[in-house]
Each structure stands twice: as C-alpha cells, then as structure tokens.
C-alpha cells in the first residue's frame, strides 16, 4: 500500500506529453517515436563520408529533439543514443573487431553553457553505453559561433562553417591509431560533418563515417 502511494509520488511527467510515467519518456510516446525509425538506416552508408541515420526528422522525433535541445531534457538524448546504438549494432557495417572512437559534433562553449549540455554529446553517451566504444567529447572543439544554417544557401553554409572546428588538445599531440565515427543529432546537408571530418583527416585520422539520430529527408 505504502509502496503504491510512494510510486505515485515518484512518478515523473513525460517531457513530450506530460502523462505520468516511471520512464524517461512514456510508453505511448516511445511507441510513436519508434514509428519514425527509418526502414533502411544503412542506405547512405557509402561514398566518401558514409552516413547512418536512425529516424526521419518529422512528427514525434522532431518534437523530441526540440524538447531535448530547447526544453533541456537530456534524458531524451540518451534514450535516442541507445536506440541509435542498438540499430547500428544490428547492421554490422564495420568490422566487429574495430572499436572506433566516438566524437560528437561540438557546440561552441558559450552555446553549451546556455543550453547546459551539448545534445550530440548526450546522444553519443547513450550510444557508447550500448556499444562500449570509447567516447572523446573534446576530440573536436568549435572555436567560433556559426550562424543558424537553415536560412543560408549551400555556398554560404560552407563559408559559414569553414574553420569553425579545431582538433581537441587530446588528439593534437598524439597519433590516433583507431578510426573515428562522428555523432550528430540532425543530418541535413552534411556541411557541418564534412568540415568536421576534414579537420580530422588533415591530421591523418581515419574517419569511418557519421551517425545521426535523424534526417529531414523523406526516405
Ligand atoms: Zn509521453
């Protein structure tokens, strides 16, 4: 009896629909989120910078990423990272003996301070809990603020991001023997991740590809 009463008080609210729940996201919203999952997450795993995406940036997943970033619910990011990892593991796109270094796309320090966290880093954390891949959240540093990308043309986007990243201290003075996988929340044109990969590759670091939770392309 007491336990039941306590459990009512201990229930939190689902950050997406405000229903009472014991979980980070209620089971109803989890089901809706899972319906955003792509049927072929591996279809872009090709070319110079292969991409693996978990879901379509639409509906519930779009709402969840907004709640993660702007309403400050990092637990959503961790859950999405776990799902990304489970799907990733079911495809075996890289040699199983390789344990790549996970580097999240960084935010500028000022932005991270305002938000309280970097959403890509939170997603990467959830991802690494499952895969046991090593995580280096400071492998890349964003040294300058960039303008919001959505209003820019492709050329402006490239100019906007060029030189925005630099190698983190921990990677600067060591020769990294393991390859890298980049992690981002949303993959749009790929301008950001391409620039991040370029910085790493300039240091002869092998970049296997990009893992993203979502992409707005209709797939
Ligand atoms: Zn809910």
Short mmCIF file of C-alpha atoms in Angstrom, two decimals, residues 1-208:
data_model
loop_
_atom_site.label_atom_id
_atom_site.label_comp_id
_atom_site.label_asym_id
_atom_site.label_seq_id
_atom_site.Cartn_x
_atom_site.Cartn_y
_atom_site.Cartn_z
CA UNK A 1 0.00 0.00 0.00
CA UNK A 2 2.63 2.48 1.11
CA UNK A 3 4.77 1.43 -1.82
CA UNK A 4 1.91 2.12 -4.22
CA UNK A 5 1.30 5.55 -2.76
CA UNK A 6 5.00 6.30 -2.94
CA UNK A 7 5.24 5.17 -6.51
CA UNK A 8 2.53 7.67 -7.48
CA UNK A 9 4.56 10.47 -5.93
CA UNK A 10 7.76 9.23 -7.50
CA UNK A 11 6.29 9.20 -10.97
CA UNK A 12 7.60 11.92 -13.21
CA UNK A 13 5.92 13.54 -16.16
CA UNK A 14 6.68 12.51 -19.70
CA UNK A 15 8.53 15.50 -21.23
CA UNK A 16 6.67 15.01 -24.52
CA UNK A 17 3.03 14.60 -23.45
CA UNK A 18 3.01 15.27 -19.68
CA UNK A 19 1.47 11.90 -18.84
CA UNK A 20 2.69 10.44 -15.55
CA UNK A 21 5.39 7.84 -16.15
CA UNK A 22 8.18 5.93 -14.40
CA UNK A 23 10.31 6.10 -17.53
CA UNK A 24 12.20 8.99 -19.13
CA UNK A 25 9.60 9.01 -21.91
CA UNK A 26 6.18 7.36 -21.51
CA UNK A 27 5.46 4.13 -23.36
CA UNK A 28 2.91 5.84 -25.60
CA UNK A 29 5.46 8.43 -26.82
CA UNK A 30 8.17 5.76 -27.14
CA UNK A 31 5.90 3.87 -29.49
CA UNK A 32 5.25 7.00 -31.54
CA UNK A 33 8.97 7.77 -31.64
CA UNK A 34 9.77 4.28 -32.85
CA UNK A 35 7.38 4.75 -35.75
CA UNK A 36 9.80 7.48 -37.01
CA UNK A 37 12.54 4.89 -37.42
CA UNK A 38 13.85 4.55 -40.99
CA UNK A 39 13.34 1.28 -42.77
CA UNK A 40 16.79 1.41 -44.31
CA UNK A 41 19.08 3.30 -41.92
CA UNK A 42 22.11 1.92 -43.78
CA UNK A 43 21.14 3.21 -47.24
CA UNK A 44 23.56 6.17 -47.06
CA UNK A 45 26.46 4.09 -45.78
CA UNK A 46 28.53 4.69 -48.90
CA UNK A 47 30.82 7.20 -50.55
CA UNK A 48 33.49 9.42 -49.05
CA UNK A 49 31.69 10.04 -45.78
CA UNK A 50 29.18 7.25 -45.11
CA UNK A 51 26.11 8.10 -43.06
CA UNK A 52 23.96 6.00 -40.76
CA UNK A 53 20.67 7.59 -39.65
CA UNK A 54 18.18 6.27 -37.14
CA UNK A 55 14.99 8.16 -37.99
CA UNK A 56 13.09 10.74 -40.03
CA UNK A 57 13.18 14.28 -38.65
CA UNK A 58 9.46 14.68 -38.53
CA UNK A 59 6.49 14.34 -36.17
CA UNK A 60 7.31 12.92 -32.78
CA UNK A 61 11.06 12.67 -33.39
CA UNK A 62 11.21 16.35 -34.36
CA UNK A 63 9.27 17.17 -31.18
CA UNK A 64 11.61 15.01 -29.09
CA UNK A 65 14.76 16.65 -30.46
CA UNK A 66 13.28 20.10 -29.84
CA UNK A 67 12.39 19.08 -26.25
CA UNK A 68 15.91 17.74 -25.81
CA UNK A 69 17.56 20.94 -27.01
CA UNK A 70 15.25 23.75 -26.03
CA UNK A 71 13.34 22.43 -23.02
CA UNK A 72 16.54 20.91 -21.64
CA UNK A 73 15.66 17.24 -21.35
CA UNK A 74 18.99 15.45 -21.80
CA UNK A 75 17.43 12.09 -20.88
CA UNK A 76 15.70 12.13 -24.29
CA UNK A 77 19.09 12.35 -26.00
CA UNK A 78 20.45 9.46 -24.02
CA UNK A 79 17.49 7.27 -24.96
CA UNK A 80 17.84 8.19 -28.65
CA UNK A 81 21.55 7.39 -28.42
CA UNK A 82 20.73 3.96 -27.01
CA UNK A 83 18.28 3.27 -29.86
CA UNK A 84 20.79 4.50 -32.44
CA UNK A 85 23.34 2.08 -30.98
CA UNK A 86 21.01 -0.91 -30.98
CA UNK A 87 20.09 -0.30 -34.61
CA UNK A 88 23.75 0.30 -35.54
CA UNK A 89 24.76 -2.98 -33.92
CA UNK A 90 22.13 -4.90 -35.85
CA UNK A 91 23.71 -3.90 -39.20
CA UNK A 92 27.45 -4.73 -38.74
CA UNK A 93 28.61 -2.07 -41.21
CA UNK A 94 32.17 -2.05 -39.89
CA UNK A 95 34.49 -4.85 -38.85
CA UNK A 96 33.37 -6.05 -35.41
CA UNK A 97 36.97 -6.11 -34.20
CA UNK A 98 37.21 -2.35 -34.64
CA UNK A 99 36.18 -0.21 -31.71
CA UNK A 100 36.11 3.30 -33.18
CA UNK A 101 36.49 6.50 -31.22
CA UNK A 102 33.20 8.37 -30.96
CA UNK A 103 33.44 12.13 -31.39
CA UNK A 104 30.27 14.21 -31.09
CA UNK A 105 29.90 17.37 -33.20
CA UNK A 106 30.78 20.09 -30.69
CA UNK A 107 28.85 23.19 -29.76
CA UNK A 108 30.62 26.47 -29.12
CA UNK A 109 31.40 26.80 -25.38
CA UNK A 110 29.07 29.81 -25.00
CA UNK A 111 26.17 27.93 -26.56
CA UNK A 112 26.87 24.84 -24.50
CA UNK A 113 26.82 26.98 -21.38
CA UNK A 114 23.44 28.48 -22.24
CA UNK A 115 21.93 25.12 -23.13
CA UNK A 116 23.60 23.32 -20.25
CA UNK A 117 24.87 20.50 -22.45
CA UNK A 118 25.73 19.52 -26.00
CA UNK A 119 22.90 17.35 -27.35
CA UNK A 120 25.24 15.42 -29.67
CA UNK A 121 27.46 14.58 -26.71
CA UNK A 122 24.45 13.26 -24.76
CA UNK A 123 23.39 11.13 -27.73
CA UNK A 124 26.97 9.86 -28.06
CA UNK A 125 26.97 8.94 -24.37
CA UNK A 126 23.85 6.81 -24.76
CA UNK A 127 25.36 5.28 -27.89
CA UNK A 128 28.60 4.35 -26.12
CA UNK A 129 26.77 2.81 -23.15
CA UNK A 130 25.48 0.15 -25.52
CA UNK A 131 28.37 -0.27 -27.96
CA UNK A 132 31.18 0.19 -25.39
CA UNK A 133 33.04 2.28 -27.96
CA UNK A 134 35.32 4.88 -26.39
CA UNK A 135 34.00 8.45 -26.31
CA UNK A 136 36.02 11.63 -26.68
CA UNK A 137 33.69 14.58 -26.23
CA UNK A 138 36.54 17.01 -26.72
CA UNK A 139 38.08 15.39 -29.78
CA UNK A 140 36.83 18.39 -31.73
CA UNK A 141 36.33 21.92 -30.45
CA UNK A 142 34.07 24.54 -32.01
CA UNK A 143 36.21 27.63 -31.90
CA UNK A 144 33.72 30.10 -33.28
CA UNK A 145 29.98 30.56 -33.26
CA UNK A 146 28.28 29.89 -36.56
CA UNK A 147 25.08 31.38 -37.90
CA UNK A 148 21.94 29.27 -38.00
CA UNK A 149 22.24 27.23 -41.17
CA UNK A 150 18.64 26.94 -42.35
CA UNK A 151 18.43 30.38 -43.98
CA UNK A 152 21.71 30.07 -45.88
CA UNK A 153 22.45 28.92 -49.41
CA UNK A 154 24.76 25.93 -49.90
CA UNK A 155 27.70 28.20 -50.64
CA UNK A 156 27.00 30.40 -47.62
CA UNK A 157 26.70 27.32 -45.43
CA UNK A 158 30.11 26.11 -46.46
CA UNK A 159 31.66 29.52 -45.86
CA UNK A 160 29.87 29.77 -42.52
CA UNK A 161 31.27 26.51 -41.21
CA UNK A 162 34.76 26.65 -42.70
CA UNK A 163 37.34 26.90 -39.96
CA UNK A 164 34.71 26.58 -37.22
CA UNK A 165 36.31 23.45 -35.75
CA UNK A 166 39.71 22.58 -34.46
CA UNK A 167 41.25 19.44 -33.13
CA UNK A 168 40.93 18.99 -29.37
CA UNK A 169 44.10 19.03 -27.28
CA UNK A 170 43.80 15.33 -26.51
CA UNK A 171 44.08 14.46 -30.21
CA UNK A 172 46.53 17.17 -31.20
CA UNK A 173 49.69 15.68 -29.84
CA UNK A 174 49.01 12.00 -30.18
CA UNK A 175 48.86 9.74 -33.15
CA UNK A 176 45.42 8.20 -33.01
CA UNK A 177 45.51 4.60 -34.06
CA UNK A 178 41.78 3.96 -34.00
CA UNK A 179 39.37 5.31 -36.59
CA UNK A 180 36.65 7.80 -35.72
CA UNK A 181 32.86 7.88 -36.02
CA UNK A 182 31.20 11.30 -35.75
CA UNK A 183 27.87 11.69 -33.96
CA UNK A 184 25.28 14.40 -34.62
CA UNK A 185 21.62 14.93 -33.75
CA UNK A 186 20.32 16.02 -37.17
CA UNK A 187 21.92 15.43 -40.55
CA UNK A 188 20.75 17.97 -43.13
CA UNK A 189 23.11 18.93 -45.95
CA UNK A 190 26.16 17.34 -44.39
CA UNK A 191 28.14 20.62 -44.49
CA UNK A 192 28.92 20.50 -40.77
CA UNK A 193 30.02 16.87 -40.58
CA UNK A 194 32.08 17.20 -43.78
CA UNK A 195 34.01 20.09 -42.25
CA UNK A 196 34.49 18.12 -39.01
CA UNK A 197 35.78 15.13 -40.99
CA UNK A 198 38.11 17.38 -42.98
CA UNK A 199 39.77 18.67 -39.80
CA UNK A 200 40.33 15.12 -38.54
CA UNK A 201 41.53 13.81 -41.90
CA UNK A 202 44.01 16.69 -42.16
CA UNK A 203 45.68 15.10 -39.14
CA UNK A 204 45.66 11.71 -40.88
CA UNK A 205 42.91 10.46 -38.61
CA UNK A 206 40.68 7.95 -40.33
CA UNK A 207 37.01 8.89 -40.31
CA UNK A 208 34.73 5.93 -40.96
#
